[in-house]
Amino acid sequence: MNLPTHARVVIVGGGIAGCSTAYHLCKLGITDVLLLEQGRLTSGTTWHAAGLIGQMRPNRTMTRMSKYGIELYATLEAETGLATGWKQCGSVNVARTPERWQVLQRQAALARGFGVEVQLITPQQAGDLYPLLRTDDLQGAQWVPGDGKANPADLCMSLAKGARQRGAKLLEGIEVTGVIVEHGRAVGVRTAQGEVRCEVVVNCAGQWARQFGALAGVTVPLYSAEHFYIVTDRIEGVHPMLPVMRDPDGFIYYKEEVGGLVMGGFEPVAKPWGMEGIPDKFEFQLLAEDWDQFQPLMEAAIQRVPALETAGVKLLLNGPESFTPDGNFILGEAPEIGNYFVAAGFNSAGIANAGG
């Protein structure tokens, strides 16, 4: 497909945020949409995401986004014919300290007010739902039956197909090298293959969003950090509908994958990456293992799920993800120039929230 010379909306970036933006614009009736991806769809951060989809968010707007995402992902396969890997397995969130238990109780009250079904349960009930769980040191837990998981790359491709079916054009291998600004407004983009005039530019460039924004004088405050998870061999008692489990006191999460566990987390002292800029050709690539950095998470994980101590580890995956200073998403029109929108900085929650 040749590069058009005009589109109503140009989206830069073909990860889950870009594909979801294209899909939803088309659903709203804005079908003259052109998405440009410098590599291939999903090749940045989306393809190596863990794919946890939870509804517990700190405020009403973010909770509504997550709830909508779950409703969309549950029906998308029927609409597009492409599997998303969506499984409503529920999630168990556990509290090790009295302070955390207070937080979970407060969260549950808020979530109920936002229409999310959530139950406060005893450590023993948490162990019934998640048999691998060590429960003797827990104060309590939450059970969120509507939560689930999906396959990020498949989900992204399903959104992309839904957008194409409604008229959007999605082109791969096209690097956007600049934004055309006239009278303080974005009016087009420059690529090696030529210029495209448009009415609106949307920066969905993921961990490249800061660098791409800078080309037009738009500040997008995010940076990448190395982000880790392990994938284990099969573990007895692990099945496809085993709930997602989160232990925020240990900074860790678990989900089932092919009869084993994916275990990852957010170490308290993160390890930045790409501070001098992220390579354009960083497609379907990972970073080197760093077991020293992962050690605190591994220790916490074995304490919470003792079966991990003897489980075989297939790999330690280290893929960079972008994070913002305040932990909030960067969404909306840029203050510096008109008709330039940003959807980036999802802080490792992009799969769960891209739909919303």
Short mmCIF file of C-alpha atoms in Angstrom, two decimals:
data_model
loop_
_atom_site.label_atom_id
_atom_site.label_comp_id
_atom_site.label_asym_id
_atom_site.label_seq_id
_atom_site.Cartn_x
_atom_site.Cartn_y
_atom_site.Cartn_z
CA MET A 1 0.00 0.00 0.00
CA ASN A 2 1.42 3.39 -0.99
CA LEU A 3 1.70 6.22 1.52
CA PRO A 4 -1.29 8.55 1.09
CA THR A 5 -0.65 12.29 0.88
CA HIS A 6 -3.56 13.17 3.17
CA ALA A 7 -5.53 11.70 6.06
CA ARG A 8 -7.86 13.27 8.59
CA VAL A 9 -5.92 11.72 11.51
CA VAL A 10 -2.35 10.39 11.52
CA ILE A 11 -1.44 8.06 14.42
CA VAL A 12 2.26 7.49 15.05
CA GLY A 13 2.97 4.12 16.67
CA GLY A 14 1.53 0.66 16.12
CA GLY A 15 1.48 -0.76 19.62
CA ILE A 16 -1.69 -1.42 21.58
CA ALA A 17 -2.33 2.31 22.20
CA GLY A 18 -2.06 3.22 18.51
CA CYS A 19 -4.16 0.28 17.29
CA SER A 20 -6.83 0.99 19.93
CA THR A 21 -6.91 4.68 18.95
CA ALA A 22 -7.39 3.76 15.28
CA TYR A 23 -10.11 1.23 16.17
CA HIS A 24 -12.05 3.67 18.33
CA LEU A 25 -11.80 6.61 15.92
CA CYS A 26 -13.26 4.38 13.21
CA LYS A 27 -15.98 3.22 15.59
CA LEU A 28 -16.86 6.90 16.16
CA GLY A 29 -17.23 7.35 12.39
CA ILE A 30 -13.83 8.97 11.76
CA THR A 31 -12.54 6.45 9.23
CA ASP A 32 -9.97 8.53 7.31
CA VAL A 33 -7.28 7.34 9.73
CA LEU A 34 -3.67 6.51 8.87
CA LEU A 35 -1.49 4.67 11.40
CA LEU A 36 2.27 4.68 10.75
CA GLU A 37 4.60 2.24 12.52
CA GLN A 38 8.40 2.49 12.13
CA GLY A 39 8.85 -1.27 12.59
CA ARG A 40 6.02 -3.77 12.75
CA LEU A 41 2.81 -3.71 14.77
CA THR A 42 3.45 -4.67 18.44
CA SER A 43 7.26 -4.66 17.96
CA GLY A 44 8.06 -2.13 20.71
CA THR A 45 6.69 -2.87 24.17
CA THR A 46 3.32 -4.53 23.43
CA TRP A 47 4.64 -7.93 22.30
CA HIS A 48 6.47 -8.74 25.56
CA ALA A 49 3.83 -7.41 27.98
CA ALA A 50 2.46 -9.80 30.61
CA GLY A 51 -1.19 -9.17 29.63
CA LEU A 52 -2.79 -8.77 33.08
CA ILE A 53 -6.15 -7.02 32.91
CA GLY A 54 -7.42 -5.76 36.25
CA GLN A 55 -10.04 -3.20 37.25
CA MET A 56 -8.68 -1.93 40.57
CA ARG A 57 -7.65 1.66 39.84
CA PRO A 58 -7.23 4.67 42.13
CA ASN A 59 -10.07 6.79 40.74
CA ARG A 60 -13.41 6.61 38.94
CA THR A 61 -12.11 7.60 35.48
CA MET A 62 -9.31 5.03 35.42
CA THR A 63 -11.64 2.34 36.79
CA ARG A 64 -14.16 3.11 34.02
CA MET A 65 -11.35 2.79 31.45
CA SER A 66 -10.37 -0.64 32.78
CA LYS A 67 -13.98 -1.83 33.00
CA TYR A 68 -14.65 -0.75 29.43
CA GLY A 69 -11.45 -2.51 28.31
CA ILE A 70 -12.63 -5.80 29.78
CA GLU A 71 -16.03 -5.47 28.08
CA LEU A 72 -14.32 -4.75 24.76
CA TYR A 73 -11.72 -7.52 24.99
CA ALA A 74 -14.41 -10.05 25.88
CA THR A 75 -16.32 -9.34 22.63
CA LEU A 76 -13.52 -8.40 20.21
CA GLU A 77 -12.78 -11.91 18.98
CA ALA A 78 -16.41 -12.40 17.91
CA GLU A 79 -16.27 -9.08 16.04
CA THR A 80 -12.95 -9.48 14.20
CA GLY A 81 -12.47 -13.25 14.03
CA LEU A 82 -8.99 -12.90 15.56
CA ALA A 83 -8.37 -14.54 18.94
CA THR A 84 -7.29 -12.27 21.79
CA GLY A 85 -6.49 -14.92 24.39
CA TRP A 86 -8.96 -13.24 26.78
CA LYS A 87 -9.71 -15.38 29.85
CA GLN A 88 -11.84 -14.13 32.74
CA CYS A 89 -9.94 -16.01 35.44
CA GLY A 90 -10.41 -13.37 38.17
CA SER A 91 -7.69 -11.98 40.41
CA VAL A 92 -6.64 -12.36 44.04
CA ASN A 93 -4.86 -9.42 45.68
CA VAL A 94 -3.27 -10.17 49.06
CA ALA A 95 -2.23 -8.02 52.04
CA ARG A 96 0.73 -8.93 54.22
CA THR A 97 0.58 -5.94 56.61
CA PRO A 98 -2.30 -4.30 58.52
CA GLU A 99 -1.60 -1.08 56.56
CA ARG A 100 -1.95 -2.88 53.22
CA TRP A 101 -5.13 -4.60 54.42
CA GLN A 102 -6.57 -1.15 55.18
CA VAL A 103 -5.63 -0.01 51.66
CA LEU A 104 -7.29 -3.08 50.09
CA GLN A 105 -10.47 -2.52 52.13
CA ARG A 106 -10.57 1.13 51.07
CA GLN A 107 -9.92 0.15 47.43
CA ALA A 108 -12.74 -2.38 47.55
CA ALA A 109 -15.21 0.20 48.88
CA LEU A 110 -14.19 2.64 46.12
CA ALA A 111 -14.36 -0.03 43.42
CA ARG A 112 -17.86 -1.09 44.50
CA GLY A 113 -18.90 2.54 44.20
CA PHE A 114 -17.59 2.45 40.61
CA GLY A 115 -19.59 -0.72 39.83
CA VAL A 116 -16.78 -3.27 40.07
CA GLU A 117 -17.65 -6.58 41.75
CA VAL A 118 -15.08 -7.16 44.51
CA GLN A 119 -15.17 -9.33 47.62
CA LEU A 120 -13.03 -9.03 50.74
CA ILE A 121 -11.96 -12.54 51.75
CA THR A 122 -9.95 -14.29 54.48
CA PRO A 123 -6.42 -15.64 53.92
CA GLN A 124 -7.91 -19.16 53.98
CA GLN A 125 -10.41 -18.27 51.22
CA ALA A 126 -7.54 -16.76 49.20
CA GLY A 127 -5.71 -20.06 49.58
CA ASP A 128 -8.79 -21.95 48.35
CA LEU A 129 -8.87 -19.77 45.21
CA TYR A 130 -5.08 -19.93 44.74
CA PRO A 131 -3.83 -23.26 46.15
CA LEU A 132 -0.11 -22.42 45.62
CA LEU A 133 -0.40 -19.42 47.94
CA ARG A 134 1.32 -19.20 51.33
CA THR A 135 -1.35 -17.67 53.58
CA ASP A 136 -0.12 -17.92 57.20
CA ASP A 137 1.40 -14.43 57.15
CA LEU A 138 -1.53 -12.67 55.40
CA GLN A 139 -4.01 -10.20 56.92
CA GLY A 140 -6.66 -10.60 54.23
CA ALA A 141 -7.28 -10.48 50.49
CA GLN A 142 -9.55 -9.23 47.69
CA TRP A 143 -11.25 -11.39 45.07
CA VAL A 144 -12.16 -9.63 41.81
CA PRO A 145 -14.02 -12.23 39.68
CA GLY A 146 -14.32 -10.01 36.57
CA ASP A 147 -10.56 -9.54 36.10
CA GLY A 148 -8.59 -11.59 33.62
CA LYS A 149 -5.70 -11.86 31.20
CA ALA A 150 -5.13 -11.72 27.44
CA ASN A 151 -2.40 -12.27 24.88
CA PRO A 152 -1.09 -8.74 24.18
CA ALA A 153 0.13 -9.27 20.60
CA ASP A 154 -3.07 -11.09 19.58
CA LEU A 155 -5.21 -8.43 21.25
CA CYS A 156 -3.34 -5.70 19.37
CA MET A 157 -3.74 -7.51 16.03
CA SER A 158 -7.45 -7.96 16.69
CA LEU A 159 -7.84 -4.20 17.32
CA ALA A 160 -5.82 -3.52 14.17
CA LYS A 161 -8.09 -5.78 12.11
CA GLY A 162 -11.17 -4.08 13.59
CA ALA A 163 -9.75 -0.70 12.53
CA ARG A 164 -8.93 -1.93 9.02
CA GLN A 165 -12.41 -3.44 8.63
CA ARG A 166 -13.83 0.02 9.27
CA GLY A 167 -11.56 1.78 6.78
CA ALA A 168 -8.35 2.74 8.62
CA LYS A 169 -4.99 2.30 6.87
CA LEU A 170 -2.18 0.81 8.97
CA LEU A 171 1.28 0.94 7.37
CA GLU A 172 4.43 -0.73 8.73
CA GLY A 173 8.08 0.13 8.08
CA ILE A 174 7.44 3.90 7.91
CA GLU A 175 9.42 6.07 10.28
CA VAL A 176 7.94 9.49 10.99
CA THR A 177 10.87 11.93 11.07
CA GLY A 178 9.04 15.16 11.86
CA VAL A 179 5.76 16.98 12.36
CA ILE A 180 4.67 19.86 10.13
CA VAL A 181 3.49 22.77 12.30
CA GLU A 182 1.81 25.87 10.85
CA HIS A 183 0.36 28.76 12.89
CA GLY A 184 0.85 26.81 16.09
CA ARG A 185 -1.04 23.71 14.91
CA ALA A 186 0.03 20.26 13.69
CA VAL A 187 -0.94 19.95 10.02
CA GLY A 188 1.03 16.91 8.88
CA VAL A 189 3.99 14.57 9.29
CA ARG A 190 7.24 13.97 7.41
CA THR A 191 8.53 10.50 6.55
CA ALA A 192 11.35 9.15 4.36
CA GLN A 193 8.59 8.16 1.89
CA GLY A 194 7.09 11.67 1.74
CA GLU A 195 4.80 14.05 3.61
CA VAL A 196 1.27 13.34 4.79
CA ARG A 197 -1.04 16.29 5.49
CA CYS A 198 -3.64 15.83 8.20
CA GLU A 199 -5.93 17.61 10.64
CA VAL A 200 -4.74 15.81 13.78
CA VAL A 201 -1.53 14.04 14.82
CA VAL A 202 -1.67 11.44 17.63
CA ASN A 203 1.58 10.44 19.36
CA CYS A 204 1.17 6.78 20.39
CA ALA A 205 4.89 6.08 20.14
CA GLY A 206 5.20 4.30 23.49
CA GLN A 207 8.70 4.49 24.92
CA TRP A 208 9.68 6.62 21.88
CA ALA A 209 6.93 9.16 22.68
CA ARG A 210 9.31 11.55 24.44
CA GLN A 211 11.83 11.55 21.57
CA PHE A 212 9.09 11.85 18.95
CA GLY A 213 7.35 14.62 20.90
CA ALA A 214 10.62 16.58 21.08
CA LEU A 215 10.71 16.76 17.26
CA ALA A 216 7.70 19.12 17.45
CA GLY A 217 8.64 20.84 20.71
CA VAL A 218 6.13 18.76 22.70
CA THR A 219 7.24 17.59 26.15
CA VAL A 220 6.21 14.02 26.96
CA PRO A 221 7.60 13.23 30.42
CA LEU A 222 8.38 9.52 30.37
CA TYR A 223 11.47 7.31 30.52
CA SER A 224 12.06 3.60 30.10
CA ALA A 225 13.10 1.24 32.86
CA GLU A 226 14.19 -2.36 32.57
CA HIS A 227 11.20 -4.53 33.44
CA PHE A 228 11.48 -8.20 34.34
CA TYR A 229 9.49 -11.39 34.62
CA ILE A 230 10.31 -15.10 34.71
CA VAL A 231 8.51 -17.91 32.92
CA THR A 232 8.59 -21.29 34.67
CA ASP A 233 8.20 -24.87 33.53
CA ARG A 234 4.95 -26.65 34.38
CA ILE A 235 3.98 -26.60 38.05
CA GLU A 236 1.53 -29.10 39.53
CA GLY A 237 -1.81 -27.49 40.34
CA VAL A 238 -1.44 -24.67 37.81
CA HIS A 239 -4.27 -24.60 35.23
CA PRO A 240 -5.45 -22.10 32.57
CA MET A 241 -8.16 -20.56 34.79
CA LEU A 242 -5.91 -20.09 37.84
CA PRO A 243 -6.54 -16.50 38.94
CA VAL A 244 -4.00 -13.73 38.48
CA MET A 245 -2.43 -13.08 41.89
CA ARG A 246 -0.90 -9.83 43.11
CA ASP A 247 1.15 -9.30 46.28
CA PRO A 248 1.78 -5.53 46.43
CA ASP A 249 3.84 -5.83 49.64
CA GLY A 250 6.27 -8.02 47.71
CA PHE A 251 5.95 -5.83 44.56
CA ILE A 252 5.03 -8.96 42.60
CA TYR A 253 2.35 -10.59 40.45
CA TYR A 254 1.74 -14.08 39.02
CA LYS A 255 -0.28 -15.44 36.12
CA GLU A 256 -0.65 -18.85 34.53
CA GLU A 257 1.06 -19.57 31.21
CA VAL A 258 1.19 -23.01 29.51
CA GLY A 259 0.83 -24.82 32.83
CA GLY A 260 3.57 -22.79 34.50
CA LEU A 261 3.74 -19.32 36.02
CA VAL A 262 4.78 -15.92 34.78
CA MET A 263 6.07 -14.00 37.80
CA GLY A 264 7.15 -10.40 37.57
CA GLY A 265 7.01 -7.17 39.47
CA PHE A 266 8.19 -3.68 40.15
CA GLU A 267 11.39 -3.58 42.16
CA PRO A 268 11.50 -0.58 44.56
CA VAL A 269 14.76 0.71 43.02
CA ALA A 270 14.18 0.58 39.28
CA LYS A 271 16.92 0.36 36.65
CA PRO A 272 16.62 3.06 33.96
CA TRP A 273 17.29 2.27 30.30
CA GLY A 274 17.78 4.30 27.12
CA MET A 275 18.51 7.58 28.88
CA GLU A 276 20.53 8.73 25.86
CA GLY A 277 17.66 7.86 23.53
CA ILE A 278 16.03 4.62 22.40
CA PRO A 279 17.31 3.06 19.16
CA ASP A 280 14.87 3.32 16.23
CA LYS A 281 15.46 -0.32 15.28
CA PHE A 282 14.67 -1.75 18.72
CA GLU A 283 12.08 -4.17 17.32
CA PHE A 284 11.08 -7.43 19.00
CA GLN A 285 14.24 -7.09 21.10
CA LEU A 286 14.95 -7.75 24.74
CA LEU A 287 17.67 -6.64 27.16
CA ALA A 288 20.24 -8.80 28.94
CA GLU A 289 19.26 -10.83 32.01
CA ASP A 290 20.10 -9.20 35.35
CA TRP A 291 19.53 -11.65 38.19
CA ASP A 292 21.03 -9.24 40.75
CA GLN A 293 18.37 -6.65 39.92
CA PHE A 294 15.64 -9.31 39.97
CA GLN A 295 16.81 -10.88 43.27
CA PRO A 296 14.48 -8.93 45.65
CA LEU A 297 11.44 -9.92 43.55
CA MET A 298 12.54 -13.55 43.35
CA GLU A 299 12.97 -13.76 47.14
CA ALA A 300 9.52 -12.22 47.73
CA ALA A 301 7.99 -14.54 45.14
CA ILE A 302 9.37 -17.73 46.71
CA GLN A 303 8.06 -16.58 50.10
CA ARG A 304 4.56 -16.08 48.64
CA VAL A 305 4.54 -19.19 46.38
CA PRO A 306 6.96 -21.76 47.84
CA ALA A 307 6.56 -24.02 44.75
CA LEU A 308 8.73 -21.52 42.85
CA GLU A 309 11.78 -22.64 44.81
CA THR A 310 11.91 -25.97 42.97
CA ALA A 311 10.27 -24.93 39.67
CA GLY A 312 12.40 -24.86 36.54
CA VAL A 313 12.84 -21.37 35.09
CA LYS A 314 12.63 -21.25 31.28
CA LEU A 315 13.76 -17.63 31.01
CA LEU A 316 14.17 -14.32 32.75
CA LEU A 317 12.65 -11.81 30.35
CA ASN A 318 13.91 -8.23 30.50
CA GLY A 319 11.97 -5.87 28.26
CA PRO A 320 11.96 -2.08 28.70
CA GLU A 321 8.72 -0.26 29.52
CA SER A 322 8.13 3.47 29.91
CA PHE A 323 7.08 5.13 33.16
CA THR A 324 5.96 8.66 34.06
CA PRO A 325 7.04 10.74 37.08
CA ASP A 326 3.64 10.66 38.82
CA GLY A 327 2.55 7.19 37.71
CA ASN A 328 -0.33 8.60 35.65
CA PHE A 329 -0.98 8.16 31.93
CA ILE A 330 -0.19 10.98 29.50
CA LEU A 331 -3.44 11.51 27.59
CA GLY A 332 -4.90 14.43 25.68
CA GLU A 333 -3.98 17.43 23.58
CA ALA A 334 -0.45 18.75 24.06
CA PRO A 335 -0.27 22.25 25.59
CA GLU A 336 2.51 23.34 23.20
CA ILE A 337 0.71 23.00 19.83
CA GLY A 338 -2.87 22.51 18.66
CA ASN A 339 -4.25 19.36 17.05
CA TYR A 340 -1.42 17.28 18.54
CA PHE A 341 -2.60 14.56 20.93
CA VAL A 342 -0.63 12.11 23.09
CA ALA A 343 -1.60 8.65 24.38
CA ALA A 344 1.49 7.23 26.10
CA GLY A 345 3.16 6.62 29.44
CA PHE A 346 1.00 3.70 30.58
CA ASN A 347 3.41 2.60 33.33
CA SER A 348 3.20 -1.08 32.45
CA ALA A 349 -0.62 -1.02 32.46
CA GLY A 350 -1.09 -0.36 28.74
CA ILE A 351 -2.71 -3.67 27.85
CA ALA A 352 -5.34 -3.29 30.56
CA ASN A 353 -6.08 0.34 29.73
CA ALA A 354 -5.53 0.81 25.98
CA GLY A 355 -9.15 -0.12 25.26
CA GLY A 356 -10.38 2.65 27.55
#
